Coordinates of C-alpha atoms in Angstrom, one line a residue:
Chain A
X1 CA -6.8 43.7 -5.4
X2 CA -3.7 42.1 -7.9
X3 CA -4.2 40.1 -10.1
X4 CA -2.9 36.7 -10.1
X5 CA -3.7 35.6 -13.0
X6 CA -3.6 37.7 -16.3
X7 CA -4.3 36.3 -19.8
X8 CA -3.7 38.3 -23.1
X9 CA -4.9 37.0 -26.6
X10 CA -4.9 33.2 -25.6
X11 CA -5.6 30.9 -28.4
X12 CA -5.2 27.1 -28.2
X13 CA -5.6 25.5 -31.9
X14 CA -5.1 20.7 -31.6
X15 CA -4.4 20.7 -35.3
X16 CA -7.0 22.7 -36.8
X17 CA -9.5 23.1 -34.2
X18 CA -9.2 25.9 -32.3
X19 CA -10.1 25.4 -28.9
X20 CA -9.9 28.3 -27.6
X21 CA -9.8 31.8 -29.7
X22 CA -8.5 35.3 -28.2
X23 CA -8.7 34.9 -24.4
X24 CA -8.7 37.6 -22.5
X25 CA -9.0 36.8 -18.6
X26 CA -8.0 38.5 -15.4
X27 CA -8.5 36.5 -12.0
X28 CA -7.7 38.9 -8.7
X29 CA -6.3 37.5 -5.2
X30 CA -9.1 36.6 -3.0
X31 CA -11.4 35.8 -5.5
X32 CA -12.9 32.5 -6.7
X33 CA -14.0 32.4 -10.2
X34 CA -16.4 29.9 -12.1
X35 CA -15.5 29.2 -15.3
X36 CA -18.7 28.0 -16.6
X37 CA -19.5 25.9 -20.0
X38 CA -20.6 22.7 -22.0
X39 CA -18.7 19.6 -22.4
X40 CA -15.7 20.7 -25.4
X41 CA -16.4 24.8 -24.8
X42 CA -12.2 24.9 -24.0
X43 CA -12.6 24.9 -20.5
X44 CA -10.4 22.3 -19.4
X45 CA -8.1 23.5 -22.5
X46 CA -7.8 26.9 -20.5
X47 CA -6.5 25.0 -17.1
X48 CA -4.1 23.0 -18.9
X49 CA -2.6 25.9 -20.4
X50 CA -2.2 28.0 -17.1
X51 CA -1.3 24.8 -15.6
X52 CA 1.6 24.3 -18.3
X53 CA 0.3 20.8 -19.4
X54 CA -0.5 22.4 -23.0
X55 CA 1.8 25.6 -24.7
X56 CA -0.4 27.5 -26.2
X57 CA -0.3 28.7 -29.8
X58 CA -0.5 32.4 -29.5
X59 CA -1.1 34.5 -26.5
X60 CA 0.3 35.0 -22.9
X61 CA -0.7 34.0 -19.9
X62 CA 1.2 35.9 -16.3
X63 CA 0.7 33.5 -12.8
X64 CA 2.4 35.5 -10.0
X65 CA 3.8 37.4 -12.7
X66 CA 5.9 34.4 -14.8
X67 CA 5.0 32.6 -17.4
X68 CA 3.9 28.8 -17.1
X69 CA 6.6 27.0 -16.0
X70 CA 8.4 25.8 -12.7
X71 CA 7.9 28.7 -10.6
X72 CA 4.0 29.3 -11.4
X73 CA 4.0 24.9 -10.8
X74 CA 4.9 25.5 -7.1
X75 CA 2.3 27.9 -6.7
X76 CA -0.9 26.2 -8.2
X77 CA -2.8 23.7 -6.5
X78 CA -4.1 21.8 -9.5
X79 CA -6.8 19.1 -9.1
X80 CA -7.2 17.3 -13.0
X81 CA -10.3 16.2 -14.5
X82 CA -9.2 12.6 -13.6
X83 CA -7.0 10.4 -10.8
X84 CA -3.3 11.1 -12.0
X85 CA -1.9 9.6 -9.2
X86 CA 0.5 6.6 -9.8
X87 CA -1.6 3.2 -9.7
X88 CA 1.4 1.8 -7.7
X89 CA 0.7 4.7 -5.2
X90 CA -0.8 4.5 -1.6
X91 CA -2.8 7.0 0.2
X92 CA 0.8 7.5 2.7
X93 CA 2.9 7.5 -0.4
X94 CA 0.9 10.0 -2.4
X95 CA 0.7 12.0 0.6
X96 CA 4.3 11.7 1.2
X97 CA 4.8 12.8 -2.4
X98 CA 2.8 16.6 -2.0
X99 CA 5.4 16.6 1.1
X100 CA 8.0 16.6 -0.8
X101 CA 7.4 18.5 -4.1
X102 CA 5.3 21.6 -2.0
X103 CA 6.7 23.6 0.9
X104 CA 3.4 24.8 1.4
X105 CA 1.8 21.4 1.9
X106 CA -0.1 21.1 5.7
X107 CA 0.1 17.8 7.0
X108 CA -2.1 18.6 9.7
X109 CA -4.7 19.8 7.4
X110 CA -4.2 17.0 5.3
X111 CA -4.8 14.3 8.2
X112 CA -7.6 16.2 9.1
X113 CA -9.0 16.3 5.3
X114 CA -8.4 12.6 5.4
X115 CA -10.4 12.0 8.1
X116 CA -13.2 14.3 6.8
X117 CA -13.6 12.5 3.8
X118 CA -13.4 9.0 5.4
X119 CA -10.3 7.8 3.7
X120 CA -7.7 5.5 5.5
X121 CA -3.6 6.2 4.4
X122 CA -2.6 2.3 4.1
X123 CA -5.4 2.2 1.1
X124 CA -4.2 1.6 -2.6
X125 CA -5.0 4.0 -4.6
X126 CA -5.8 1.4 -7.8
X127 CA -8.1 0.1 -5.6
X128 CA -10.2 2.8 -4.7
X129 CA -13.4 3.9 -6.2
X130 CA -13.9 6.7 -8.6
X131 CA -15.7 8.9 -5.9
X132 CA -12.9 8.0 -3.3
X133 CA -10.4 9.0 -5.7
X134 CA -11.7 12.6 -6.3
X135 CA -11.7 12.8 -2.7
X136 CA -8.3 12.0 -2.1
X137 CA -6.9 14.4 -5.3
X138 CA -9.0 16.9 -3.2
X139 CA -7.6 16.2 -0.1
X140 CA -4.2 16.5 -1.8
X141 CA -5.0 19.6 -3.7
X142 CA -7.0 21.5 -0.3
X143 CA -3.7 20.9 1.6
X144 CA -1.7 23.3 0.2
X145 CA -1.4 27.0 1.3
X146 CA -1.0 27.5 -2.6
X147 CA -1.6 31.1 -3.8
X148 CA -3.9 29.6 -6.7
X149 CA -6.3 26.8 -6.2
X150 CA -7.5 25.3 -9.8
X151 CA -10.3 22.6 -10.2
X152 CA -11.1 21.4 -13.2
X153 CA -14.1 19.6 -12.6
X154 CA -14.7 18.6 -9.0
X155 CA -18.1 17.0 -9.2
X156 CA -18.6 15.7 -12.1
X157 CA -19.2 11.8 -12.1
X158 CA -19.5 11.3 -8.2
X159 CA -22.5 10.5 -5.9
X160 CA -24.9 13.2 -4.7
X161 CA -22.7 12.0 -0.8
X162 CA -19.8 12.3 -2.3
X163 CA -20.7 15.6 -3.8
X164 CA -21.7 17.3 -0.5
X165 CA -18.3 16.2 1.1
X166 CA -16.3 17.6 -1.8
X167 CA -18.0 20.8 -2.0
X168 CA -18.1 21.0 2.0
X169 CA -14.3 20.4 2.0
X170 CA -13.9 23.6 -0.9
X171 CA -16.1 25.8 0.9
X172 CA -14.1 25.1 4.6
X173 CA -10.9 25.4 3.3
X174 CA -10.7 28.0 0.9
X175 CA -8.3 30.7 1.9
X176 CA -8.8 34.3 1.5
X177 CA -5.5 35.2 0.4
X178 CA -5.5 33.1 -2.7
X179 CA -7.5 32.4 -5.7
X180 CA -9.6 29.6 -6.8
X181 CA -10.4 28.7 -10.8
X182 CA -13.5 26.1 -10.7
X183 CA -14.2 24.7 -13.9
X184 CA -18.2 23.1 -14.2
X185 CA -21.0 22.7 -16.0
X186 CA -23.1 21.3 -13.1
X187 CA -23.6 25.5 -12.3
X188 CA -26.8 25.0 -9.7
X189 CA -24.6 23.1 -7.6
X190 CA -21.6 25.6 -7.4
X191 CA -23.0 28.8 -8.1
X192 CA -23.4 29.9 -4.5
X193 CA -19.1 29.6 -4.5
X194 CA -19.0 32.0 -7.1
X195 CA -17.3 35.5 -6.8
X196 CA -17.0 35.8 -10.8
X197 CA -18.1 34.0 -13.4
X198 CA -17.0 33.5 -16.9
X199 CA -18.9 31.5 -19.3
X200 CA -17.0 29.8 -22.0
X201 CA -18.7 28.6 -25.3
X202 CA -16.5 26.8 -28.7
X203 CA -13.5 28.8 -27.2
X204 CA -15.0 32.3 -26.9
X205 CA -15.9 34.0 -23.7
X206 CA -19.6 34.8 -24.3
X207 CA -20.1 36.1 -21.0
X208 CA -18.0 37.0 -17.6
X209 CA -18.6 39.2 -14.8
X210 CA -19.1 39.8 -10.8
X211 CA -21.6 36.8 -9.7
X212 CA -24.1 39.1 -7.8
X213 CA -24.0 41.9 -10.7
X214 CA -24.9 39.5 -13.1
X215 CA -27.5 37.5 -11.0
X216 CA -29.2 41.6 -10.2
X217 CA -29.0 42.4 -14.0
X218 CA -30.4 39.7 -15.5
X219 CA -32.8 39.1 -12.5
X220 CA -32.1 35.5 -12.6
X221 CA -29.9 32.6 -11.3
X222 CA -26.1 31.6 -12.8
X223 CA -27.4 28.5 -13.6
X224 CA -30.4 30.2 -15.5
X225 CA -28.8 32.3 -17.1
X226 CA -26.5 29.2 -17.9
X227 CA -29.2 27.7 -19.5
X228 CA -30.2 31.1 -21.3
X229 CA -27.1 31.5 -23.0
X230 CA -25.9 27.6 -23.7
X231 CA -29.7 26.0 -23.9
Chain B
X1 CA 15.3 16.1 -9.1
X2 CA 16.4 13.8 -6.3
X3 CA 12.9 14.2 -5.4
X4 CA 12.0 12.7 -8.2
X5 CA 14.3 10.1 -8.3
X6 CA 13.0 8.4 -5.1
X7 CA 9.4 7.8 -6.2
X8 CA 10.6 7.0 -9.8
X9 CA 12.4 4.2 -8.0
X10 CA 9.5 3.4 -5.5
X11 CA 7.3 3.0 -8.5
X12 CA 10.0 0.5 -10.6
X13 CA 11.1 -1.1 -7.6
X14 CA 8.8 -4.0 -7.5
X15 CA 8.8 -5.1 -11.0
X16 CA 12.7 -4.9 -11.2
X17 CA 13.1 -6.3 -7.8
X18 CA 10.8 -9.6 -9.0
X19 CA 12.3 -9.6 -12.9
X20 CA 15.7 -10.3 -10.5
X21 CA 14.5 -12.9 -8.3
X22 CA 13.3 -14.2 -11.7
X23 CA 16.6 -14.0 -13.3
X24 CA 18.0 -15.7 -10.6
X25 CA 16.0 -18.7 -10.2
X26 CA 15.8 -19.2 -13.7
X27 CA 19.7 -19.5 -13.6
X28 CA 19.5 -21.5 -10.6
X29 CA 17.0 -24.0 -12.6
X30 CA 19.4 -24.1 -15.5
X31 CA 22.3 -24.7 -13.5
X32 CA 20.8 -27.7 -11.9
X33 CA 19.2 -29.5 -15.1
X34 CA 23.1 -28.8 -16.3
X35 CA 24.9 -30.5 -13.4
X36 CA 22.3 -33.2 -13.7
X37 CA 22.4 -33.5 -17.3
X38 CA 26.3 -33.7 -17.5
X39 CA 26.7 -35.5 -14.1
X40 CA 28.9 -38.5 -15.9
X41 CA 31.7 -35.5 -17.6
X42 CA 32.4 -34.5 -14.6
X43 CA 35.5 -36.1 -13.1
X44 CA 35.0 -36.4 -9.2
X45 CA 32.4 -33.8 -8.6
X46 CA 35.3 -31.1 -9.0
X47 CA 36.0 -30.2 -12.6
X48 CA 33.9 -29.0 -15.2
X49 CA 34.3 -30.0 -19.1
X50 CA 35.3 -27.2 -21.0
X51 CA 32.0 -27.1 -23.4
X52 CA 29.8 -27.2 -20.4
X53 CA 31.7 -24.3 -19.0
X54 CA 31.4 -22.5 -22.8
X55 CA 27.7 -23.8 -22.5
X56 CA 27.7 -22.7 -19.2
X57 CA 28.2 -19.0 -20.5
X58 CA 26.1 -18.7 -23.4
X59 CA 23.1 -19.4 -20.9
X60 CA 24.4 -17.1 -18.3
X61 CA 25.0 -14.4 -21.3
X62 CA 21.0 -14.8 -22.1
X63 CA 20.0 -14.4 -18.9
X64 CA 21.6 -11.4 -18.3
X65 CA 20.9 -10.3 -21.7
X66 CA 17.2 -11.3 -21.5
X67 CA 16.8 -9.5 -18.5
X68 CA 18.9 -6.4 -19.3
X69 CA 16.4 -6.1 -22.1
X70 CA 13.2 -6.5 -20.1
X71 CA 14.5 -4.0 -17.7
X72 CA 14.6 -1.3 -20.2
X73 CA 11.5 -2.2 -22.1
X74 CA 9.9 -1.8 -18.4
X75 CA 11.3 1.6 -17.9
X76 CA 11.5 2.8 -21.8
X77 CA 7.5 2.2 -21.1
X78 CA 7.5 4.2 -18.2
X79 CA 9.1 7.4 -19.7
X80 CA 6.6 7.3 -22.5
X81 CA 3.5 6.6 -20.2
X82 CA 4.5 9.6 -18.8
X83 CA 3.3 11.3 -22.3
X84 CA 0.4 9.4 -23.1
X85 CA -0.8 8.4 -19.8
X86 CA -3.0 10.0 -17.2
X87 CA -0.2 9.9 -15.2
X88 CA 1.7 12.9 -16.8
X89 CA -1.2 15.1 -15.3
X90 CA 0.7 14.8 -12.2
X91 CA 4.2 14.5 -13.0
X92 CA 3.9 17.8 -15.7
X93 CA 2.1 19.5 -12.9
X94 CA 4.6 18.8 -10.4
X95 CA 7.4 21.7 -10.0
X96 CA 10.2 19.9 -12.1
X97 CA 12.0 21.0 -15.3
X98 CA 12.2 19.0 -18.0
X99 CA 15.8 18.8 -17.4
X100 CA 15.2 17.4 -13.7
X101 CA 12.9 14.5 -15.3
X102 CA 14.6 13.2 -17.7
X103 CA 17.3 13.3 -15.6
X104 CA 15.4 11.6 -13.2
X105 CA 14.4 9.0 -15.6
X106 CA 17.8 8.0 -16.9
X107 CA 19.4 8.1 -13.4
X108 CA 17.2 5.6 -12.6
X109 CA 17.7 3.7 -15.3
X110 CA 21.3 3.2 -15.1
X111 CA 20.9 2.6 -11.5
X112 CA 18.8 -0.4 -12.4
X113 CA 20.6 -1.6 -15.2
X114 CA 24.1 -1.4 -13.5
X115 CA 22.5 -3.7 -10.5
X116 CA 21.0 -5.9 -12.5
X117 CA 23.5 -6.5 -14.5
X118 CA 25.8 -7.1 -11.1
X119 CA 23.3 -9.1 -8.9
X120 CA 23.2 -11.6 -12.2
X121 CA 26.8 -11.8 -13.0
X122 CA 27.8 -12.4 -9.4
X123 CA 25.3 -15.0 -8.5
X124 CA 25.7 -17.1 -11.3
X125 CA 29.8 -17.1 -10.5
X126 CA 29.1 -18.2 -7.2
X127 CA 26.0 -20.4 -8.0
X128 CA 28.9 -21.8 -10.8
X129 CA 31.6 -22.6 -7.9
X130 CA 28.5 -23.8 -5.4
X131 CA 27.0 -26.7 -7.9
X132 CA 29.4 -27.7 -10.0
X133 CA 32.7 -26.6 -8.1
X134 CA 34.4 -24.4 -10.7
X135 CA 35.7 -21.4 -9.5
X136 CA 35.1 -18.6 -12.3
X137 CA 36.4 -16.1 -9.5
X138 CA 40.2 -17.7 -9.5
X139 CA 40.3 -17.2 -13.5
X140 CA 38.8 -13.7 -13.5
X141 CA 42.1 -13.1 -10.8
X142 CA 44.9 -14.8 -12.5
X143 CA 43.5 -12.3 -15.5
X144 CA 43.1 -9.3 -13.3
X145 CA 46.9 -9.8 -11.7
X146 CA 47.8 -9.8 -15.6
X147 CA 46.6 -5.9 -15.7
X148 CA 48.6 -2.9 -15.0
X149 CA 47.0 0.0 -13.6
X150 CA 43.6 -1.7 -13.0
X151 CA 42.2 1.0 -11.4
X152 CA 42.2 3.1 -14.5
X153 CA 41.1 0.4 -16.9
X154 CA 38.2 -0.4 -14.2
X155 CA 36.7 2.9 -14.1
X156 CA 37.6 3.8 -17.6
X157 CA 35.6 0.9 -18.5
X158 CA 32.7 1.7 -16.0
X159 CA 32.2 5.2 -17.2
X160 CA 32.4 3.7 -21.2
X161 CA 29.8 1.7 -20.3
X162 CA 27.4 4.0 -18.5
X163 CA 27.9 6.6 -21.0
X164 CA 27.3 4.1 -23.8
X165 CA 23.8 3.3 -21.8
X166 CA 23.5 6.3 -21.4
X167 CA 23.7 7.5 -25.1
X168 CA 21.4 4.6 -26.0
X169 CA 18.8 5.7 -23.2
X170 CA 18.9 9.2 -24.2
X171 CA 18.5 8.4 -27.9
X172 CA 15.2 6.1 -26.9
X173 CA 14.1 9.1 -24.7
X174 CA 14.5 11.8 -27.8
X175 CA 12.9 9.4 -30.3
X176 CA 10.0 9.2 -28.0
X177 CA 9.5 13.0 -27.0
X178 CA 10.1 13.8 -30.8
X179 CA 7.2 11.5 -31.5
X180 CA 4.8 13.0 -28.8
X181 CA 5.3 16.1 -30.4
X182 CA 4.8 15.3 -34.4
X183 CA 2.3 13.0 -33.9
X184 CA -0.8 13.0 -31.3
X185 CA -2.3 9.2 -32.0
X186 CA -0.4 6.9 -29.7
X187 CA -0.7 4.1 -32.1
X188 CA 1.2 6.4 -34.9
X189 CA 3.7 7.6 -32.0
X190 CA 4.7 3.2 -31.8
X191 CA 6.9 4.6 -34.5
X192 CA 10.0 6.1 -32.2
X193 CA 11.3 2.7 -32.1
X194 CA 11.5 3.1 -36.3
X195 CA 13.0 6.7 -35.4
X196 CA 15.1 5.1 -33.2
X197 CA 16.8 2.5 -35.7
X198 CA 17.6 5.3 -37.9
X199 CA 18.8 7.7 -35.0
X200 CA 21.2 5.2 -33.7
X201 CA 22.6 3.5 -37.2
X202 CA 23.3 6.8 -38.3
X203 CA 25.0 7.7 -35.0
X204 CA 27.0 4.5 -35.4
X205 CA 28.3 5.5 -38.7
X206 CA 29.1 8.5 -38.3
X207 CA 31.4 7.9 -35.0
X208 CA 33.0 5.0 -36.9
X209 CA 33.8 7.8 -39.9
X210 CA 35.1 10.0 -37.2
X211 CA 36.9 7.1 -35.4
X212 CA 38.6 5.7 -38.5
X213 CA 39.2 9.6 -39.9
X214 CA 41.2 10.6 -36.8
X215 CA 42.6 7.8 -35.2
X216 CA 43.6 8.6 -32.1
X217 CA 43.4 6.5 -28.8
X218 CA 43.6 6.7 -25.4
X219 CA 45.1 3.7 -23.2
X220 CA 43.1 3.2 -20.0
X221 CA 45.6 0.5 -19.1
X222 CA 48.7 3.6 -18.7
X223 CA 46.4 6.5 -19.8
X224 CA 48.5 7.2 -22.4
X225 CA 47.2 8.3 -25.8
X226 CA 48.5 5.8 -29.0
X227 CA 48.2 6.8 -32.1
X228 CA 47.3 4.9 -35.8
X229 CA 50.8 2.7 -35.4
X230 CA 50.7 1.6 -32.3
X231 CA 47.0 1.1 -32.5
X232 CA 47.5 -1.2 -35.5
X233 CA 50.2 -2.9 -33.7
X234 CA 47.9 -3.7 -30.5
X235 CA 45.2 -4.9 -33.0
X236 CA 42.7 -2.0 -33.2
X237 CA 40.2 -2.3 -35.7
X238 CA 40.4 1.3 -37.4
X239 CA 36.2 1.6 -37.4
X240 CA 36.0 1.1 -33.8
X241 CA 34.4 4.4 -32.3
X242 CA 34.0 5.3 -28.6
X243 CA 33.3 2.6 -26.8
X244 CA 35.7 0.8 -24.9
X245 CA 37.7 -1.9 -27.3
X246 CA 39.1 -5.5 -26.3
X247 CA 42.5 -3.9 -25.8
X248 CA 41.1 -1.5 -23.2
X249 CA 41.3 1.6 -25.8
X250 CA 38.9 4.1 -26.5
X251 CA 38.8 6.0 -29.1
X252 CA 39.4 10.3 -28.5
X253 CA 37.4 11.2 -31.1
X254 CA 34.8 8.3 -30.8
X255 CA 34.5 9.3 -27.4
X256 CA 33.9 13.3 -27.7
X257 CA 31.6 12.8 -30.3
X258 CA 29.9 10.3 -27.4
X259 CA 30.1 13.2 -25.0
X260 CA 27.9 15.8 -27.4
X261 CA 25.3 13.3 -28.3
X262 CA 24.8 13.2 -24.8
X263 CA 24.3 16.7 -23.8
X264 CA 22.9 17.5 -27.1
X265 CA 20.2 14.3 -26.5
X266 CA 19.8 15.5 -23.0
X267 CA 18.9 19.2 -23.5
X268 CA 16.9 18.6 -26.8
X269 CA 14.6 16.5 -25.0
X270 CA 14.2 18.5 -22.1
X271 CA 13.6 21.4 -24.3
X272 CA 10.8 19.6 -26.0
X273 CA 9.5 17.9 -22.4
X274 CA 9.2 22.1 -21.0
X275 CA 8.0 23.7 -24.0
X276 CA 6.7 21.4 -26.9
X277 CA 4.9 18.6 -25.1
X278 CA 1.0 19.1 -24.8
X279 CA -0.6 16.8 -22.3
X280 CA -3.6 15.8 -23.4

C-alpha cells in the first residue's frame, strides 16, 4: 500500500518548548492509525501541522505527495479538538458551507448522518450543547469522500450516549480507500479501531507499530500497554 | 474566494444590516427634534436657515462618520478573530490561500463600507427634503451641471476612494497578521493598532515627500496631466499625495506609490496568513 502520509524529521518548538522532536511517521492508504498519548505529549501539535494550522520549525511532512497547503486542505477531512464552526452558523448553513468548499462532500450521507445522530438542520449552532456539537463536526467531517480522515480527539468530554453514537458513526463510515489519523488518550475505548498505533510521549515517538503485532508481543491490550509505558 | 465571500457576508450581514437601520433612525430622531426645535426660523414650512442647514450637516457628517467607524471596528474584529479565535480552526482548514482570504475579507469590507456610506447619505437627503422641505438634491445638480466630463471625475473619484480604503484596510490587516506572528499573547498582540499609527503616519509622509518632490497631476475633470504651474495656479497644495484633491486632481506619483502599498500590503500578508501564522 502508498503512503499517504510521510513525515521526515518533524520538530515543532512554541518558543522554547519543543513540542514535538524528530518525527518520523508513515501512514498507508487503507489504514487507520491511533495516535496514542497524555494530555501535552504533541499530539494535537502533530495534526495541526499536517493540517497546516501550525508551520513547523524543521522537518517535512508529504499528504498526497505536497506539502501542507491548499491542495493537501481539500483532501483532509479534519475534525478539531473543539467546535470551530461560526457561532452565527446554522446546522443548514454549516452544511451548506462543506458543499461549497469540498467536491467530495455527500449530501446524502450527510442527511443520513444527521438523522443518525438526532440533529435537526434549522438548529443554531451557538445553541447547541457540547456533545451535540461534536456530533455535528462529525457529521460534517464523515461526509466527505476525503482520501484522509483526521480526528483529533473525538470523545473526549461527551456522554458515555454520545460516545457510542460518535464511535458507531466512525466505524460505519470509514472508507477503505482512505486513511484515518485518531488522536486519544481514552485508548480502551478506541483500540478495537486500530490498524497502527503510535504512542507519543513529550514529543518523542516512544512506541508505534501494527495493532495486533503489538497486542501478540507484549501479550497484552493497547490500552495496557498504554498504561505500561505512560503510567 | 467568492466562496468565501458569501459566508463572510452571511456572517456580517446582521450586525451591519442593524448598525444601518440604527444609523438611520438615529438621523430620523435628530431630524425631527431639529425641525421641532427650529420650527419658528422657518419661513412657511418651506425654507431652511442657513445654520440649521450647516447644523444640519455636521450631524449628518457624524452619523455617517460614527457609523463608518463602527463598521470597520466590527469587521477589523473579525479578521483578527480569525487568528485568535477558535474560529480560524475552520477557516485555516478550509482549502483557501491566504491570498483568497484576505481578499475575501477586504472585498467585503469595501462592499460594506461603500453601502453604508450610500444608504446614509441618501436617506438623510431625502429625509432633509421630506421634513423640513429643502431639497439638497437640486444643489448637488446645479453643482454637478457645473462639471465637465463627470463621468471621469465620478469614477476617478470612486476608485480614489476605494483604493484609499483600501490601503487603510490593508494596512489594519498587515499590522494585525504581523502581530500574530511576533507575538503569541493576545493581550500583547492589542498592540497592531500602535503598529498601525506608525505604519500609516510614516506612509503619509513619505507620499507627501514623494507628492511634493515630483509634482505631477492628473485631471480627472479632462484627464489631462498638469504639472507644478498649473497646479499652483488651480490651488494645489504641493504636500497633497494620492488621494483625490478638492480640485478633482490626484497626484501621479501619490497615486503609484498608493498602488504598491497595496499589492505590497496584500501579498505580505497573505504570505504571512499561508506560511507564518500558527493557529493555536
Amino acid at each position: 500500500m502508498e503512503n499517504i502520509v510521510e513525515i521526515r524529521g518533524l520538530t515543532k518548538r512554541y518558543n522554547r518548548t519543543e513540542a514535538l522532536k524528530n518525527i518520523d511517521l508513515d501512514v498507508e492508504m487503507g489504514k487507520v492509525v491511533g495516535i496514542l498519548g497524555p494530555n501535552g505529549s504533541g499530539k494535537t501539535t502533530l495534526i495541526k501541522l499536517l493540517t497546516g494550522l501550525l508551520h513547523p520549525n524543521s522537518g517535512e511532512i508529504k499528504i498526497d505527495g505536497h506539502s501542507p497547503g491548499v491542495h493537501t486542505k481539500s483532501v483532509i477531512s479534519y475534525l478539531p479538538d473543539r467546535n470551530a464552526l461560526y457561532s452565527w452558523m446554522t446546522v443548514k448553513d454549516a452544511l451548506g458551507m462543506y458543499k461549497d468548499f469540498y467536491e467530495d462532500f455527500d449530501e446524502k450521507k450527510s442527511e443520513d448522518l444527521l438523522q443518525f445522530m438526532k440533529l435537526d438542520k434549522d438548529m443554531k449552532v451557538s445553541n447547541m450543547s457540547k456533545g451535540m456539537k461534536e456530533k455535528l463536526n462529525l457529521a460534517l467531517v464523515l461526509s466527505r469522500k476525503a482520501k484522509i480522515y483526521i480526528l483529533d480527539e473525538p470523545i473526549a468530554g461527551v456522554d458515555p450516549v454520545a460516545r457510542d453514537q460518535i464511535l458507531d458513526a466512525i466505524i460505519e463510515n470509514y472508507a477503505e480507500d482512505s486513511a484515518m489519523i485518531i488522536t486519544t488518550h481514552l485508548v480502551r475505548d478506541m483500540e478495537n479501531i486500530f490498524d497502527k498505533v503510535v504512542f507519543l510521549g513529550d514529543g518523542e515517538i516512544m512506541l508505534s507499530g501494527d495493532a495486533e503485532d503489538l497486542r501478540e508481543e507484549k501479550n497484552m491490550q493497547i490500552d495496557e500497554l498504554y498504561k505500561e509505558i505512560f503510567g | 474566494m467568492f466562496k468565501y465571500v458569501k459566508y463572510e457576508m452571511k456572517g456580517t450581514m446582521k450586525f451591519l444590516i442593524g448598525a444601518i437601520i440604527l444609523a438611520l433612525g438615529a438621523s430620523t430622531g435628530i431630524q425631527l427634534f431639529i425641525k421641532r426645535e427650529a420650527g419658528n426660523t422657518l419661513v412657511g414650512g418651506m425654507t431652511v436657515e442657513s445654520d440649521i442647514i450647516a447644523f444640519l450637516l455636521l450631524v449628518l457628517g457624524f452619523i455617517l462618520i460614527g457609523s463608518l467607524i463602527g463598521a470597520m471596528v466590527y469587521l477589523i474584529s473579525s479578521y483578527r478573530k480569525e487568528l485568535y479565535e477558535d474560529r480560524g480552526y475552520l477557516t485555516f482548514a478550509l482549502p483557501l490561500s491566504g491570498g483568497q482570504l484576505l481578499g475575501s475579507k477586504l472585498l467585503v469590507a469595501l462592499f460594506w463600507g461603500t453601502v453604508m456610506g450610500l444608504v446614509i447619505v441618501i436617506y438623510n437627503l431625502i429625509l432633509v427634503q421630506v421634513i423640513m422641505g429643502y431639497n439638497f438634491f437640486d444643489d448637488i445638480w446645479s453643482i454637478i451641471k457645473q462639471i465637465d466630463n463627470l463621468g471621469f471625475l465620478l469614477t476617478g473619484s470612486i476608485i480614489t476612494s476605494l483604493m484609499e480604503s483600501a490601503v487603510t484596510l490593508l494596512l489594519v490587516y498587515f499590522a494585525i497578521t504581523v502581530s500574530r506572528v511576533s507575538i503569541k499573547s493576545r493581550k500583547i498582540g492589542s498592540l497592531w493598532f500602535l503598529l498601525f499609527i506608525i505604519l500609516a503616519s510614516v506612509i503619509t509622509y513619505i507620499q507627501e515627500l514623494i507628492a511634493k518632490l515630483m509634482p505631477m497631476y492628473l485631471d480627472l475633470s479632462t484627464m489631462g496631466i498638469i504639472g507644478q504651474r498649473e497646479a499652483y495656479i488651480m490651488g494645489i497644495d504641493s504636500q497633497f499625495g494620492g488621494t483625490l484633491s478638492i480640485q478633482g486632481v490626484v497626484s501621479i506619483p501619490g497615486l503609484l506609490f498608493q498602488i504598491l502599498l497595496i499589492v505590497g500590503a496584500f501579498f505580505a500578508t497573505a504570505y504571512m496568513l499561508d506560511k507564518k501564522i500558527d493557529i493555536v
